[in-house]
């Protein structure tokens, strides 16, 4: 999961991009970057860290131009090195910068194709650099002997869709020509476009979430459709075309559970409204498993579970209270390396209000349970604060499978729900009772808000990978690379040497 933004304006865009990235900071706190285009030349600055820490006045002054793209990252593929901060740049053809949210499932195959057939060098482990080079190659092929125009851009994107598998929402700049945005044919990762009318003409902003448009004063136009590409040329004219053969909308269910800001609207469904509905369905499940008369208070685990907890308490007729105060300057715990660090981080992130727990039977509501580390620590904190009984409810179903489409969820063995019954999970987190949302109820909560949404990417809950290319063998390779990075690196090096020998012999 990352945040991406692209802007075409009649005025300098450096401040606008910076402010938009601040609005998308929740989507990635590992690194940030901005690339602008001025007189067919790119200016770029990127580094590890939060947006506010990456950019200084001298950096902002260097980012000249009336169009640009921005990115905030947490790493899902590759490492967290500064070299893999985005945007990425390639100098041919024309000069292209690109920022990407998602994850490619066939990047190893594409790397080999790049090396053997396209004669392009990939310098990092980032799949975003692979995607940039595929796009660059297809633009080059589409413009041989021809000028670059919207038709050739859309032809290139169509060929990208044919070659690339996985999830990808993309913003890119082509030097001296315009800004390009496109979404994968399954519409897994969100992307929307807005406009702002000025005295000098229309400005356009493309972003991962509508909250970036709202905060920057842009009028929401629509979500970019699965497989669709939007191209805004240097004259400020908007061109749009469907570039995929058989597109279908399958938005990521975890965006609604946790990733997106509650004030965003994704594919026509208010994130806040979907979380309220999750609370209603979860209340039904709680009522069937726990004696409601035995629950004194309902408490959320701040912040993303709050709407579900409020609605759950209302439907059960149980008092709602805030029992934990959150320190907003600690990173997301499920993104942190090492169990010991995560346990320590939970204590730093949350502090219990003892008076709200003492002598009470408490139902804690969280958005999801991934590893269980956070849940276990929170239950213990509630007991230490004086709770009599601690019940636990998850607004999401059990996370049983890795996510391969842009969320850095761990291997199957690291998932607390993998291979365990509900009772075993409950014992692991030391709760008195544990209730999970049903998968069908989660999907229904989203569809209730926007009935047009019929299908979802919910692989981490149901094991159905919508792109159709994720096999058990693929998951085994991913887990081997995560658990044995040195061996995986040696295997990749051996493959590269083999390809080099094959290319030389040819």
XYZ file of N, CA, C and O in Angstrom, residues 178-327:
600
model
N 2.987 15.187 -21.265
C 1.833 15.213 -20.378
C 1.905 14.213 -19.250
O 2.930 13.558 -19.023
N 0.790 14.111 -18.530
C 0.687 13.230 -17.364
C -0.251 12.075 -17.689
O -1.346 12.270 -18.235
N 0.174 10.869 -17.311
C -0.568 9.637 -17.583
C -0.940 8.973 -16.266
O -0.129 8.916 -15.342
N -2.173 8.476 -16.178
C -2.605 7.693 -15.015
C -3.388 6.491 -15.511
O -4.173 6.606 -16.457
N -3.156 5.349 -14.895
C -3.926 4.165 -15.276
C -4.019 3.189 -14.118
O -3.245 3.243 -13.164
N -4.976 2.271 -14.251
C -5.320 1.325 -13.182
C -5.365 -0.076 -13.767
O -5.773 -0.263 -14.912
N -4.984 -1.074 -12.980
C -4.943 -2.440 -13.505
C -6.345 -2.923 -13.886
O -7.350 -2.383 -13.413
N -6.444 -3.940 -14.759
C -7.745 -4.378 -15.272
C -8.693 -4.945 -14.227
O -9.880 -5.122 -14.502
N -8.198 -5.242 -13.021
C -9.063 -5.744 -11.964
C -9.471 -4.650 -10.975
O -10.264 -4.908 -10.065
N -8.902 -3.452 -11.117
C -9.281 -2.337 -10.263
C -9.048 -2.599 -8.786
O -9.841 -2.182 -7.939
N -7.944 -3.264 -8.468
C -7.696 -3.655 -7.080
C -7.328 -2.455 -6.219
O -7.895 -2.241 -5.151
N -6.362 -1.667 -6.687
C -5.931 -0.493 -5.926
C -6.707 0.743 -6.383
O -6.987 0.899 -7.577
N -7.054 1.635 -5.467
C -7.922 2.782 -5.808
C -7.179 3.884 -6.564
O -5.976 4.080 -6.392
N -7.927 4.604 -7.379
C -7.394 5.756 -8.107
C -8.563 6.599 -8.586
O -9.521 6.076 -9.171
N -8.512 7.908 -8.331
C -9.608 8.791 -8.732
C -9.041 10.083 -9.300
O -7.850 10.386 -9.154
N -9.907 10.851 -9.960
C -9.483 12.086 -10.607
C -10.452 13.208 -10.255
O -11.663 12.994 -10.125
N -9.888 14.411 -10.091
C -10.701 15.579 -9.801
C -10.228 16.776 -10.605
O -9.158 16.742 -11.235
N -11.003 17.837 -10.589
C -10.689 19.031 -11.376
C -10.915 20.281 -10.542
O -11.696 20.293 -9.586
N -10.241 21.325 -10.936
C -10.392 22.638 -10.295
C -10.398 23.696 -11.394
O -9.446 23.800 -12.176
N -11.480 24.450 -11.478
C -11.608 25.481 -12.507
C -10.957 26.780 -12.022
O -11.266 27.263 -10.944
N -10.043 27.317 -12.820
C -9.359 28.563 -12.474
C -9.503 29.554 -13.620
O -9.971 29.207 -14.713
N -9.056 30.772 -13.382
C -9.099 31.793 -14.426
C -8.226 31.423 -15.613
O -8.475 31.854 -16.746
N -7.200 30.617 -15.364
C -6.274 30.226 -16.425
C -6.671 28.925 -17.104
O -6.014 28.498 -18.056
N -7.724 28.268 -16.614
C -8.140 27.000 -17.204
C -8.339 25.937 -16.141
O -8.283 26.203 -14.934
N -8.565 24.710 -16.583
C -8.853 23.597 -15.678
C -7.570 22.936 -15.202
O -6.678 22.643 -16.000
N -7.492 22.708 -13.891
C -6.409 21.932 -13.299
C -6.942 20.534 -12.988
O -8.122 20.362 -12.675
N -6.072 19.530 -13.077
C -6.470 18.159 -12.781
C -5.579 17.566 -11.695
O -4.369 17.840 -11.655
N -6.195 16.752 -10.851
C -5.454 16.044 -9.806
C -5.906 14.591 -9.787
O -7.122 14.309 -9.746
N -4.951 13.680 -9.827
C -5.207 12.239 -9.725
C -4.607 11.763 -8.414
O -3.480 12.137 -8.070
N -5.340 10.944 -7.659
C -4.841 10.520 -6.354
C -5.400 9.162 -5.963
O -6.413 8.701 -6.506
N -4.735 8.542 -4.988
C -5.174 7.241 -4.491
C -6.532 7.318 -3.810
O -7.326 6.381 -3.901
N -6.792 8.418 -3.103
C -8.048 8.545 -2.363
C -8.661 9.920 -2.580
O -7.953 10.914 -2.773
N -9.981 9.950 -2.497
C -10.711 11.198 -2.722
C -10.398 12.248 -1.671
O -10.581 13.442 -1.920
N -9.906 11.836 -0.503
C -9.584 12.809 0.548
C -8.524 13.797 0.078
O -8.521 14.966 0.490
N -7.633 13.359 -0.808
C -6.610 14.267 -1.343
C -7.246 15.336 -2.229
O -6.802 16.491 -2.244
N -8.280 14.969 -2.967
C -8.988 15.943 -3.797
C -9.748 16.930 -2.918
O -9.677 18.148 -3.118
N -10.453 16.402 -1.926
C -11.242 17.258 -1.047
C -10.351 18.276 -0.338
O -10.663 19.469 -0.283
N -9.235 17.782 0.209
C -8.360 18.647 0.979
C -7.672 19.718 0.158
O -7.272 20.758 0.697
N -7.528 19.480 -1.148
C -6.860 20.451 -2.012
C -7.852 21.316 -2.779
O -7.457 22.091 -3.654
N -9.141 21.167 -2.488
C -10.151 22.012 -3.117
C -10.519 21.607 -4.522
O -11.078 22.417 -5.278
N -10.241 20.360 -4.908
C -10.590 19.871 -6.241
C -11.959 19.195 -6.210
O -12.311 18.518 -5.238
N -12.699 19.362 -7.269
C -14.003 18.717 -7.408
C -13.798 17.281 -7.879
O -13.157 17.035 -8.887
N -14.352 16.353 -7.133
C -14.262 14.940 -7.515
C -15.018 14.716 -8.818
O -16.193 15.078 -8.934
N -14.336 14.143 -9.802
C -15.000 13.813 -11.061
C -15.503 12.381 -11.018
O -16.683 12.103 -11.141
N -14.560 11.440 -10.816
C -14.947 10.037 -10.771
C -13.724 9.188 -10.423
O -12.585 9.668 -10.411
N -13.989 7.922 -10.151
C -12.906 6.954 -10.023
C -12.444 6.552 -11.419
O -13.257 6.431 -12.349
N -11.156 6.365 -11.573
C -10.637 5.820 -12.821
C -11.024 4.349 -12.876
O -10.848 3.610 -11.903
N -11.577 3.916 -13.989
C -12.115 2.565 -14.103
C -10.997 1.537 -14.222
O -9.879 1.855 -14.662
N -11.266 0.289 -13.863
C -10.276 -0.775 -14.059
C -9.850 -0.850 -15.523
O -10.698 -0.834 -16.423
N -8.551 -0.880 -15.761
C -8.031 -0.974 -17.114
C -8.020 0.326 -17.886
O -7.475 0.399 -18.991
N -8.589 1.383 -17.315
C -8.678 2.662 -18.012
C -7.386 3.458 -17.866
O -6.685 3.352 -16.852
N -7.090 4.252 -18.883
C -5.976 5.195 -18.824
C -6.506 6.601 -19.073
O -7.414 6.809 -19.883
N -5.919 7.546 -18.359
C -6.242 8.967 -18.515
C -4.948 9.697 -18.850
O -3.930 9.501 -18.182
N -4.975 10.510 -19.891
C -3.791 11.245 -20.309
C -4.140 12.730 -20.410
O -5.088 13.097 -21.106
N -3.398 13.555 -19.709
C -3.602 15.006 -19.753
C -2.397 15.603 -20.459
O -1.267 15.551 -19.954
N -2.615 16.150 -21.648
C -1.495 16.612 -22.460
C -1.002 17.978 -21.992
O -1.557 18.582 -21.064
N 0.058 18.464 -22.625
C 0.681 19.721 -22.194
C -0.229 20.922 -22.420
O -0.015 21.990 -21.844
N -1.249 20.757 -23.239
C -2.227 21.824 -23.443
C -3.319 21.802 -22.377
O -4.206 22.650 -22.369
N -3.259 20.814 -21.487
C -4.261 20.705 -20.434
C -5.526 19.990 -20.850
O -6.522 20.003 -20.125
N -5.490 19.322 -22.026
C -6.669 18.605 -22.496
C -6.675 17.189 -21.945
O -5.666 16.498 -21.961
N -7.846 16.759 -21.473
C -8.001 15.437 -20.876
C -8.430 14.421 -21.932
O -9.423 14.617 -22.638
N -7.674 13.323 -22.028
C -8.008 12.206 -22.917
C -8.201 10.962 -22.056
O -7.465 10.754 -21.091
N -9.160 10.138 -22.383
C -9.428 8.940 -21.582
C -9.846 7.793 -22.486
O -10.524 7.993 -23.496
N -9.414 6.561 -22.119
C -9.749 5.395 -22.939
C -9.624 4.123 -22.114
O -8.727 3.991 -21.286
N -10.543 3.201 -22.356
C -10.435 1.872 -21.777
C -9.377 1.089 -22.564
O -9.478 0.959 -23.780
N -8.368 0.570 -21.861
C -7.233 -0.066 -22.532
C -7.115 -1.557 -22.244
O -6.161 -2.199 -22.710
N -8.045 -2.117 -21.484
C -7.985 -3.538 -21.152
C -9.051 -4.298 -21.924
O -10.099 -3.754 -22.263
N -8.790 -5.568 -22.191
C -9.715 -6.391 -22.981
C -10.962 -6.775 -22.192
O -12.070 -6.658 -22.684
N -10.762 -7.247 -20.963
C -11.902 -7.701 -20.166
C -11.795 -7.169 -18.739
O -11.558 -7.928 -17.784
N -11.976 -5.868 -18.552
C -11.823 -5.301 -17.205
C -12.973 -5.700 -16.280
O -14.096 -5.940 -16.728
N -12.669 -5.778 -15.009
C -13.698 -6.035 -13.999
C -13.284 -5.353 -12.704
O -12.096 -5.302 -12.381
N -14.259 -4.831 -11.980
C -13.966 -4.081 -10.770
C -13.945 -5.002 -9.552
O -14.952 -5.624 -9.210
N -12.781 -5.084 -8.899
C -12.602 -5.925 -7.715
C -11.829 -5.137 -6.655
O -10.664 -5.447 -6.365
N -12.420 -4.102 -6.064
C -11.673 -3.282 -5.110
C -11.221 -4.090 -3.899
O -11.892 -5.042 -3.475
N -10.093 -3.703 -3.350
C -9.527 -4.390 -2.197
C -10.395 -4.166 -0.970
O -10.596 -3.023 -0.535
N -10.889 -5.242 -0.381
C -11.746 -5.122 0.797
C -10.993 -4.547 1.987
O -11.583 -3.872 2.841
N -9.678 -4.779 2.056
C -8.905 -4.302 3.194
C -8.743 -2.787 3.176
O -8.461 -2.187 4.212
N -8.941 -2.156 2.008
C -8.962 -0.697 1.959
C -10.075 -0.169 2.852
O -9.898 0.804 3.587
N -11.235 -0.807 2.785
C -12.385 -0.356 3.557
C -12.245 -0.723 5.032
O -12.693 0.019 5.908
N -11.608 -1.859 5.306
C -11.421 -2.301 6.686
C -10.461 -1.394 7.428
O -10.720 -0.980 8.576
N -9.341 -1.044 6.780
C -8.254 -0.441 7.546
C -7.437 0.611 6.811
O -7.094 1.652 7.364
N -7.101 0.370 5.547
C -6.068 1.162 4.894
C -6.496 2.592 4.601
O -5.737 3.535 4.816
N -7.688 2.774 4.073
C -8.116 4.094 3.618
C -8.573 4.964 4.779
O -8.994 4.472 5.829
N -8.496 6.278 4.571
C -9.037 7.209 5.556
C -10.553 7.129 5.549
O -11.173 6.955 4.491
N -11.200 7.265 6.715
C -12.660 7.122 6.757
C -13.404 8.191 5.972
O -14.543 7.981 5.563
N -12.760 9.345 5.721
C -13.429 10.405 4.969
C -13.228 10.277 3.471
O -13.598 11.184 2.715
N -12.671 9.165 3.017
C -12.532 8.912 1.584
C -13.731 8.140 1.056
O -14.430 7.430 1.797
N -13.961 8.292 -0.242
C -14.954 7.492 -0.957
C -14.197 6.727 -2.035
O -13.525 7.331 -2.883
N -14.271 5.410 -2.000
C -13.536 4.568 -2.937
C -14.526 3.779 -3.783
O -15.366 3.038 -3.246
N -14.444 3.953 -5.077
C -15.329 3.271 -6.026
C -16.796 3.420 -5.620
O -17.577 2.469 -5.646
N -17.144 4.637 -5.232
C -18.536 4.955 -4.947
C -19.022 4.539 -3.571
O -20.217 4.696 -3.273
N -18.150 4.020 -2.728
C -18.555 3.596 -1.382
C -17.800 4.402 -0.336
O -16.560 4.383 -0.315
N -18.523 5.096 0.512
C -17.918 5.836 1.620
C -17.240 4.859 2.573
O -17.873 3.907 3.053
N -15.975 5.085 2.847
C -15.242 4.205 3.752
C -15.875 4.241 5.139
O -16.033 3.208 5.794
N -16.252 5.433 5.588
C -16.870 5.564 6.910
C -18.182 4.784 6.982
O -18.431 4.052 7.958
N -18.998 4.916 5.949
C -20.287 4.224 5.942
C -20.108 2.714 5.924
O -20.875 1.980 6.570
N -19.117 2.226 5.193
C -18.887 0.768 5.169
C -18.451 0.268 6.547
O -18.851 -0.822 6.962
N -17.672 1.074 7.267
C -17.229 0.644 8.600
C -18.382 0.653 9.596
O -18.425 -0.181 10.505
N -19.313 1.580 9.423
C -20.518 1.549 10.254
C -21.299 0.263 10.007
O -21.755 -0.393 10.958
N -21.440 -0.105 8.751
C -22.166 -1.335 8.410
C -21.429 -2.574 8.928
O -22.063 -3.539 9.371
N -20.095 -2.549 8.902
C -19.333 -3.665 9.477
C -19.675 -3.828 10.946
O -19.796 -4.954 11.454
N -19.841 -2.707 11.654
C -20.208 -2.767 13.062
C -21.574 -3.374 13.280
O -21.796 -4.133 14.241
N -22.516 -3.067 12.391
C -23.862 -3.617 12.521
C -23.852 -5.132 12.331
O -24.475 -5.865 13.111
N -23.166 -5.591 11.291
C -23.111 -7.040 11.063
C -22.330 -7.746 12.167
O -22.669 -8.863 12.577
N -21.280 -7.088 12.666
C -20.503 -7.675 13.751
C -21.345 -7.780 15.021
O -21.201 -8.743 15.791
N -22.225 -6.833 15.248
C -23.108 -6.880 16.423
C -23.979 -8.134 16.396
O -24.196 -8.785 17.434
N -24.476 -8.482 15.210
C -25.277 -9.702 15.089
C -24.457 -10.933 15.464
O -24.949 -11.845 16.136
N -23.200 -10.948 15.024
C -22.333 -12.094 15.323
C -22.011 -12.140 16.823
O -21.997 -13.214 17.423
N -21.748 -10.981 17.418
C -21.463 -10.928 18.852
C -22.664 -11.433 19.649
O -22.525 -12.232 20.588
N -23.847 -10.992 19.268
C -25.066 -11.387 19.986
C -25.262 -12.901 19.966
O -25.781 -13.495 20.925
N -24.830 -13.542 18.866
C -25.018 -14.997 18.746
C -23.987 -15.789 19.542
O -24.180 -16.983 19.770
N -22.898 -15.128 19.983
C -21.827 -15.870 20.646
C -21.563 -15.440 22.087
O -20.931 -16.177 22.846
N -21.983 -14.243 22.460
C -21.719 -13.735 23.803
C -23.031 -13.228 24.402
O -23.839 -12.603 23.702
N -23.238 -13.485 25.672
C -24.399 -12.946 26.383
C -24.215 -11.433 26.506
O -23.343 -10.954 27.238
N -25.036 -10.680 25.790
C -24.885 -9.222 25.747
C -25.025 -8.607 27.139
O -24.386 -7.593 27.456
N -25.854 -9.239 28.000
C -26.031 -8.711 29.360
C -24.742 -8.779 30.164
O -24.634 -8.111 31.207
N -23.790 -9.570 29.675
C -22.516 -9.728 30.389
C -21.481 -8.705 29.936
O -20.348 -8.709 30.419
N -21.847 -7.818 28.971
C -20.927 -6.796 28.465
C -21.291 -5.457 29.085
O -22.416 -4.968 28.927
N -20.346 -4.868 29.799
C -20.596 -3.571 30.439
C -20.333 -2.404 29.489
O -21.089 -1.433 29.469
N -19.232 -2.483 28.737
C -18.884 -1.395 27.820
C -18.256 -1.957 26.541
O -17.662 -3.036 26.542
N -18.414 -1.189 25.460
C -17.740 -1.476 24.186
C -16.672 -0.410 23.985
O -16.948 0.789 24.132
N -15.454 -0.844 23.649
C -14.348 0.096 23.444
C -13.642 -0.203 22.131
O -13.366 -1.358 21.822
N -13.317 0.846 21.368
C -12.546 0.634 20.136
C -11.053 0.598 20.416
O -10.589 1.154 21.409
N -10.313 -0.055 19.524
C -8.861 0.089 19.487
C -8.597 1.189 18.463
O -8.822 0.993 17.281
N -8.170 2.372 18.897
C -8.088 3.516 17.979
C -7.107 3.244 16.839
O -6.126 2.532 17.040
N -7.384 3.781 15.591
C -8.498 4.671 15.312
C -9.510 4.042 14.344
O -10.690 4.365 14.357
N -9.009 3.181 13.445
C -9.842 2.763 12.319
C -11.022 1.891 12.727
O -11.965 1.729 11.958
N -11.009 1.330 13.941
C -12.132 0.492 14.380
C -13.254 1.306 15.014
O -14.309 0.762 15.338
N -13.040 2.597 15.207
C -14.008 3.416 15.958
C -15.410 3.411 15.329
O -16.404 3.228 16.057
N -15.577 3.635 14.017
C -16.941 3.619 13.465
C -17.655 2.289 13.692
O -18.842 2.276 14.050
N -16.952 1.173 13.492
C -17.569 -0.134 13.708
C -17.954 -0.319 15.169
O -19.029 -0.852 15.481
N -17.082 0.115 16.085
C -17.364 -0.035 17.518
C -18.566 0.801 17.940
O -19.407 0.358 18.738
N -18.661 2.015 17.421
C -19.789 2.892 17.763
C -21.107 2.254 17.326
O -22.078 2.186 18.090
N -21.136 1.758 16.093
C -22.373 1.184 15.571
C -22.707 -0.138 16.260
O -23.880 -0.448 16.512
N -21.675 -0.914 16.583
C -21.884 -2.171 17.299
C -22.507 -1.906 18.666
O -23.475 -2.566 19.064
N -21.946 -0.946 19.406
C -22.478 -0.615 20.727
C -23.928 -0.141 20.637
O -24.783 -0.520 21.452
N -24.208 0.690 19.626
C -25.561 1.219 19.449
C -26.554 0.096 19.190
O -27.648 0.058 19.770
N -26.170 -0.854 18.334
C -27.090 -1.942 17.987
C -27.271 -2.915 19.151
O -28.368 -3.464 19.329
N -26.225 -3.117 19.947
C -26.341 -4.014 21.096
C -27.003 -3.342 22.290
O -27.415 -4.014 23.244
N -27.069 -2.002 22.270
C -27.614 -1.282 23.402
C -26.682 -1.277 24.591
O -27.127 -1.250 25.752
N -25.384 -1.285 24.315
C -24.364 -1.306 25.361
C -23.615 0.025 25.341
O -23.418 0.626 24.282
N -23.194 0.481 26.505
C -22.499 1.760 26.610
C -21.188 1.742 25.822
O -20.435 0.769 25.877
N -20.928 2.825 25.113
C -19.683 2.990 24.345
C -18.753 3.898 25.123
O -19.164 4.974 25.584
N -17.490 3.489 25.273
C -16.506 4.294 25.993
C -15.165 4.238 25.272
O -14.858 3.272 24.573
N -14.389 5.286 25.451
C -13.015 5.326 24.960
C -12.093 4.918 26.108
O -12.012 5.614 27.121
N -11.403 3.787 25.930
C -10.551 3.290 26.995
C -9.068 3.395 26.724
O -8.251 3.270 27.644
N -8.727 3.599 25.450
C -7.322 3.709 25.065
C -7.069 5.057 24.396
O -7.868 5.518 23.579
N -5.962 5.677 24.758
C -5.526 6.902 24.107
C -4.326 6.569 23.238
O -3.386 5.896 23.684
N -4.351 7.074 22.011
C -3.326 6.710 21.037
C -2.269 7.790 20.896
O -2.589 8.971 20.771
N -1.014 7.361 20.932
C 0.102 8.235 20.583
C 0.267 8.176 19.070
O 0.604 7.132 18.517
